[in-house]
Coordinates of C-alpha atoms in Angstrom, one line a residue:
M1 CA -67.8 64.1 -54.9
K2 CA -68.2 61.2 -52.5
L3 CA -66.2 59.0 -54.8
L4 CA -63.3 61.4 -54.7
Q5 CA -63.5 61.4 -50.9
W6 CA -63.4 57.6 -51.0
I7 CA -60.3 57.6 -53.1
R8 CA -58.7 60.2 -50.7
S9 CA -59.7 58.1 -47.7
I10 CA -58.1 54.9 -49.1
L11 CA -54.9 56.7 -50.0
F12 CA -54.8 58.3 -46.6
S13 CA -55.4 55.1 -44.7
T14 CA -52.7 53.3 -46.9
Q15 CA -50.0 55.8 -46.2
A16 CA -50.9 56.0 -42.5
T17 CA -50.5 52.3 -42.2
I18 CA -47.2 52.3 -44.1
M19 CA -45.8 55.2 -42.1
L20 CA -46.3 53.4 -38.8
P21 CA -43.4 50.9 -39.4
V22 CA -41.4 53.6 -41.3
I23 CA -41.4 56.0 -38.3
G24 CA -41.1 53.1 -35.9
L25 CA -37.8 52.0 -37.6
L26 CA -36.5 55.6 -37.9
Y27 CA -36.9 56.1 -34.1
A28 CA -36.0 52.6 -33.1
P29 CA -32.3 53.1 -32.2
W30 CA -33.2 56.0 -29.9
A31 CA -36.3 54.3 -28.5
M32 CA -34.4 51.1 -27.6
V33 CA -32.1 53.0 -25.2
S34 CA -34.3 55.8 -24.0
K35 CA -38.0 56.3 -23.0
R36 CA -37.7 59.8 -24.4
G37 CA -37.0 58.3 -27.8
A38 CA -40.1 56.1 -27.6
Y39 CA -42.2 59.1 -26.7
A40 CA -40.7 61.1 -29.5
G41 CA -41.4 58.4 -32.1
C42 CA -45.0 58.0 -31.0
R43 CA -45.5 61.8 -31.1
A44 CA -43.9 62.0 -34.6
Y45 CA -46.4 59.4 -35.8
A46 CA -49.4 61.2 -34.2
R47 CA -48.4 64.5 -35.7
W48 CA -47.8 62.9 -39.1
V49 CA -51.3 61.4 -39.2
I50 CA -52.9 64.6 -37.9
W51 CA -51.0 66.7 -40.5
T52 CA -51.8 64.4 -43.4
A53 CA -55.5 64.2 -42.5
G54 CA -55.7 67.9 -42.9
W55 CA -54.6 68.0 -46.5
M56 CA -55.4 64.5 -47.8
I57 CA -58.9 64.1 -46.6
N58 CA -59.8 67.6 -45.5
L59 CA -60.2 66.5 -41.8
R60 CA -58.9 69.1 -39.4
C61 CA -58.1 68.1 -35.8
E62 CA -58.9 70.6 -33.0
V63 CA -58.1 70.4 -29.3
R64 CA -60.3 72.5 -27.1
G65 CA -60.0 73.3 -23.4
T66 CA -56.8 73.2 -21.4
P67 CA -54.9 69.8 -21.4
P68 CA -53.3 69.2 -17.9
T69 CA -49.6 69.7 -17.5
I70 CA -49.7 68.5 -13.9
E71 CA -50.0 64.9 -12.6
A72 CA -53.6 64.0 -13.2
L73 CA -56.0 61.3 -14.3
V74 CA -57.5 61.8 -17.7
A75 CA -60.8 60.0 -18.4
A76 CA -61.7 60.2 -22.1
K77 CA -64.5 59.3 -24.4
H78 CA -63.2 56.8 -27.0
Q79 CA -64.7 56.7 -30.4
S80 CA -61.8 56.3 -32.8
F81 CA -58.1 55.7 -33.3
L82 CA -57.9 59.4 -34.1
D83 CA -58.9 60.5 -30.6
I84 CA -56.1 58.5 -29.2
L85 CA -53.6 60.3 -31.4
M86 CA -55.1 63.7 -30.6
I87 CA -55.0 63.2 -26.9
Y88 CA -51.5 61.8 -26.9
N89 CA -50.3 64.7 -29.0
A90 CA -52.0 67.2 -26.6
L91 CA -50.5 65.9 -23.4
P92 CA -46.9 66.5 -22.3
A93 CA -46.3 63.2 -20.5
S94 CA -49.2 60.8 -21.1
K95 CA -49.4 57.2 -20.1
F96 CA -52.3 55.2 -21.4
I97 CA -54.2 52.2 -20.0
M98 CA -54.5 49.8 -22.9
K99 CA -56.0 46.4 -23.6
S100 CA -53.4 43.7 -23.2
Q101 CA -53.5 42.5 -26.9
L102 CA -51.8 45.7 -28.0
R103 CA -48.6 44.6 -26.2
Y104 CA -48.0 42.3 -29.1
A105 CA -48.7 44.7 -32.0
P106 CA -45.7 45.2 -34.2
F107 CA -43.8 48.5 -33.3
L108 CA -46.7 49.9 -31.3
G109 CA -46.3 47.1 -28.7
Q110 CA -42.6 47.6 -28.3
Y111 CA -42.9 51.4 -28.0
V112 CA -45.7 51.5 -25.4
T113 CA -44.0 48.8 -23.4
K114 CA -40.9 51.0 -23.3
M115 CA -43.0 53.9 -22.2
Q116 CA -44.5 51.8 -19.4
F117 CA -48.1 52.0 -20.5
V118 CA -50.4 49.9 -18.4
F119 CA -52.0 46.8 -20.0
V120 CA -55.3 45.4 -18.9
D121 CA -57.0 42.1 -19.6
R122 CA -60.6 43.1 -20.1
G123 CA -61.9 39.5 -19.8
K124 CA -60.9 39.2 -16.1
R125 CA -62.5 42.1 -14.3
G126 CA -61.4 41.6 -10.7
A127 CA -57.9 40.4 -11.5
A128 CA -57.6 43.1 -14.2
I129 CA -58.3 45.9 -11.7
T130 CA -55.9 44.5 -9.2
K131 CA -53.1 44.2 -11.7
M132 CA -53.9 47.7 -13.1
L133 CA -53.6 49.2 -9.7
S134 CA -50.3 47.4 -9.1
D135 CA -48.9 48.5 -12.5
V136 CA -50.0 52.1 -12.0
K137 CA -48.5 52.2 -8.5
A138 CA -45.2 50.8 -9.9
G139 CA -45.1 53.6 -12.5
L140 CA -45.9 56.5 -10.2
R141 CA -42.2 57.4 -10.1
D142 CA -42.7 58.8 -13.6
P143 CA -45.0 61.8 -13.1
G144 CA -47.5 62.6 -15.9
Q145 CA -51.0 62.2 -17.1
L146 CA -52.6 58.7 -16.8
V147 CA -55.2 58.3 -19.6
I148 CA -58.1 55.8 -19.2
Y149 CA -61.2 55.1 -21.2
P150 CA -64.0 54.8 -18.6
Q151 CA -66.2 52.8 -20.9
G152 CA -63.5 50.3 -21.6
T153 CA -63.8 50.3 -25.3
R154 CA -64.7 52.4 -28.4
S155 CA -68.3 53.5 -28.7
A156 CA -70.1 54.9 -31.7
P157 CA -71.2 58.6 -31.6
G158 CA -74.5 59.0 -29.9
T159 CA -74.5 55.7 -28.1
H160 CA -74.4 55.2 -24.4
M161 CA -72.3 52.5 -22.7
P162 CA -71.9 52.0 -19.0
Y163 CA -68.9 53.5 -17.2
K164 CA -66.8 50.9 -15.5
V165 CA -65.5 50.9 -12.0
G166 CA -61.8 50.9 -12.8
T167 CA -61.7 54.7 -13.4
A168 CA -63.3 55.4 -10.0
V169 CA -60.9 53.0 -8.3
L170 CA -57.9 54.8 -9.9
Y171 CA -59.4 58.2 -8.9
E172 CA -59.5 57.1 -5.3
Q173 CA -56.0 55.6 -5.3
L174 CA -54.3 58.4 -7.0
G175 CA -55.9 61.3 -5.1
Q176 CA -55.4 63.5 -8.2
P177 CA -57.9 65.7 -10.1
C178 CA -59.6 64.0 -13.0
Y179 CA -59.9 65.7 -16.4
P180 CA -62.9 64.5 -18.5
V181 CA -62.4 64.5 -22.2
A182 CA -65.2 64.6 -24.8
T183 CA -64.9 63.9 -28.5
N184 CA -66.8 63.6 -31.8
A185 CA -63.9 61.9 -33.7
G186 CA -65.9 58.8 -34.5
V187 CA -68.1 60.8 -36.8
F188 CA -65.2 61.4 -39.1
W189 CA -63.0 58.3 -38.5
P190 CA -65.4 55.4 -37.6
R191 CA -64.4 52.2 -35.9
R192 CA -64.8 50.1 -39.1
G193 CA -64.3 50.9 -42.7
L194 CA -62.0 53.1 -44.7
Y195 CA -64.2 56.1 -45.5
R196 CA -63.2 59.3 -43.7
R197 CA -65.5 62.3 -43.6
P198 CA -64.1 65.8 -44.1
G199 CA -64.8 68.2 -41.3
V200 CA -63.4 69.1 -37.9
A201 CA -62.7 66.4 -35.4
V202 CA -62.6 67.7 -31.8
V203 CA -61.3 66.4 -28.5
E204 CA -62.3 68.7 -25.7
F205 CA -60.6 68.8 -22.3
L206 CA -63.3 69.8 -19.8
A207 CA -63.0 71.4 -16.3
P208 CA -61.3 69.0 -13.9
I209 CA -63.2 67.1 -11.2
P210 CA -61.3 67.7 -8.0
S211 CA -60.0 64.8 -5.9
G212 CA -61.9 63.6 -2.9
L213 CA -65.4 62.9 -4.2
E214 CA -67.2 59.7 -3.1
R215 CA -67.1 57.0 -5.7
H216 CA -70.7 57.1 -6.9
A217 CA -70.8 60.9 -7.0
F218 CA -67.5 60.9 -9.0
V219 CA -68.8 58.4 -11.6
A220 CA -72.1 60.3 -12.0
E221 CA -70.4 63.6 -12.4
L222 CA -67.8 62.2 -14.9
E223 CA -70.5 60.5 -17.0
K224 CA -72.7 63.6 -17.1
R225 CA -69.8 65.9 -18.2
I226 CA -68.4 63.6 -20.9
E227 CA -71.7 62.5 -22.4
T228 CA -73.2 66.0 -22.4
A229 CA -70.2 67.5 -24.0
S230 CA -69.8 64.7 -26.5
D231 CA -73.5 65.0 -27.5
A232 CA -72.9 68.7 -28.1
L233 CA -69.9 68.0 -30.2
L234 CA -71.9 65.5 -32.2
E235 CA -74.6 68.1 -32.9
E236 CA -71.9 70.5 -34.0
T237 CA -70.9 68.2 -36.8
G238 CA -74.2 68.4 -38.6
F239 CA -74.4 64.6 -38.7
A240 CA -76.3 63.9 -35.5
H241 CA -79.3 62.7 -37.5
L242 CA -77.2 59.7 -38.7
Y243 CA -76.7 58.4 -35.2
S244 CA -79.4 57.0 -32.9
K245 CA -78.9 57.3 -29.2
S246 CA -79.1 54.1 -27.2

């Protein structure tokens, strides 16, 4: 049975990789002249992957809670490429903060640049925060939901990584509510390897943290909500015993 899932996983990953440039080329004429075209192309790819995951590898994607439709900061747990696609598909006008290397990725880089996503050089902490704030401020004329990963990178299910200061700085600058997002997507679509587990991958939008909290209180509340909910989602999968907490 696992051999069959391996075959399905390889076929799924292959077609998902092929469809990125295919969809990118199909939407390119619209995306080159319109930001709406770039958003539509990325949404088409996200929906394609989510749809094919359901019938090719028996992985259903579920969004819980209420995604914000107002201007807001979204701080999400990041375990997998899948949770990016699910969050993007769930939000009406998202703009992600991404590592600077993705600017040069074929098709993806051109699309997210057109959509004015914010690129951050993680190796230069002070300069990166300054530039991030400047780029976010420049893009405020386009209302929407700004998505940041407070841990700065992907983390395996059940592991704990520190929450970085950048999210708190943005929270203070924007003066907007912050929506925490938990996930268990890494259980089914891990950071490395081709094998995809069947099951239900969840991203859960939690109750918003109102604006105006003091920095340390905000980070403590954000971390508590995201980690508690993500641990609960991990337990729900039935695979929690495979992941040691650290």
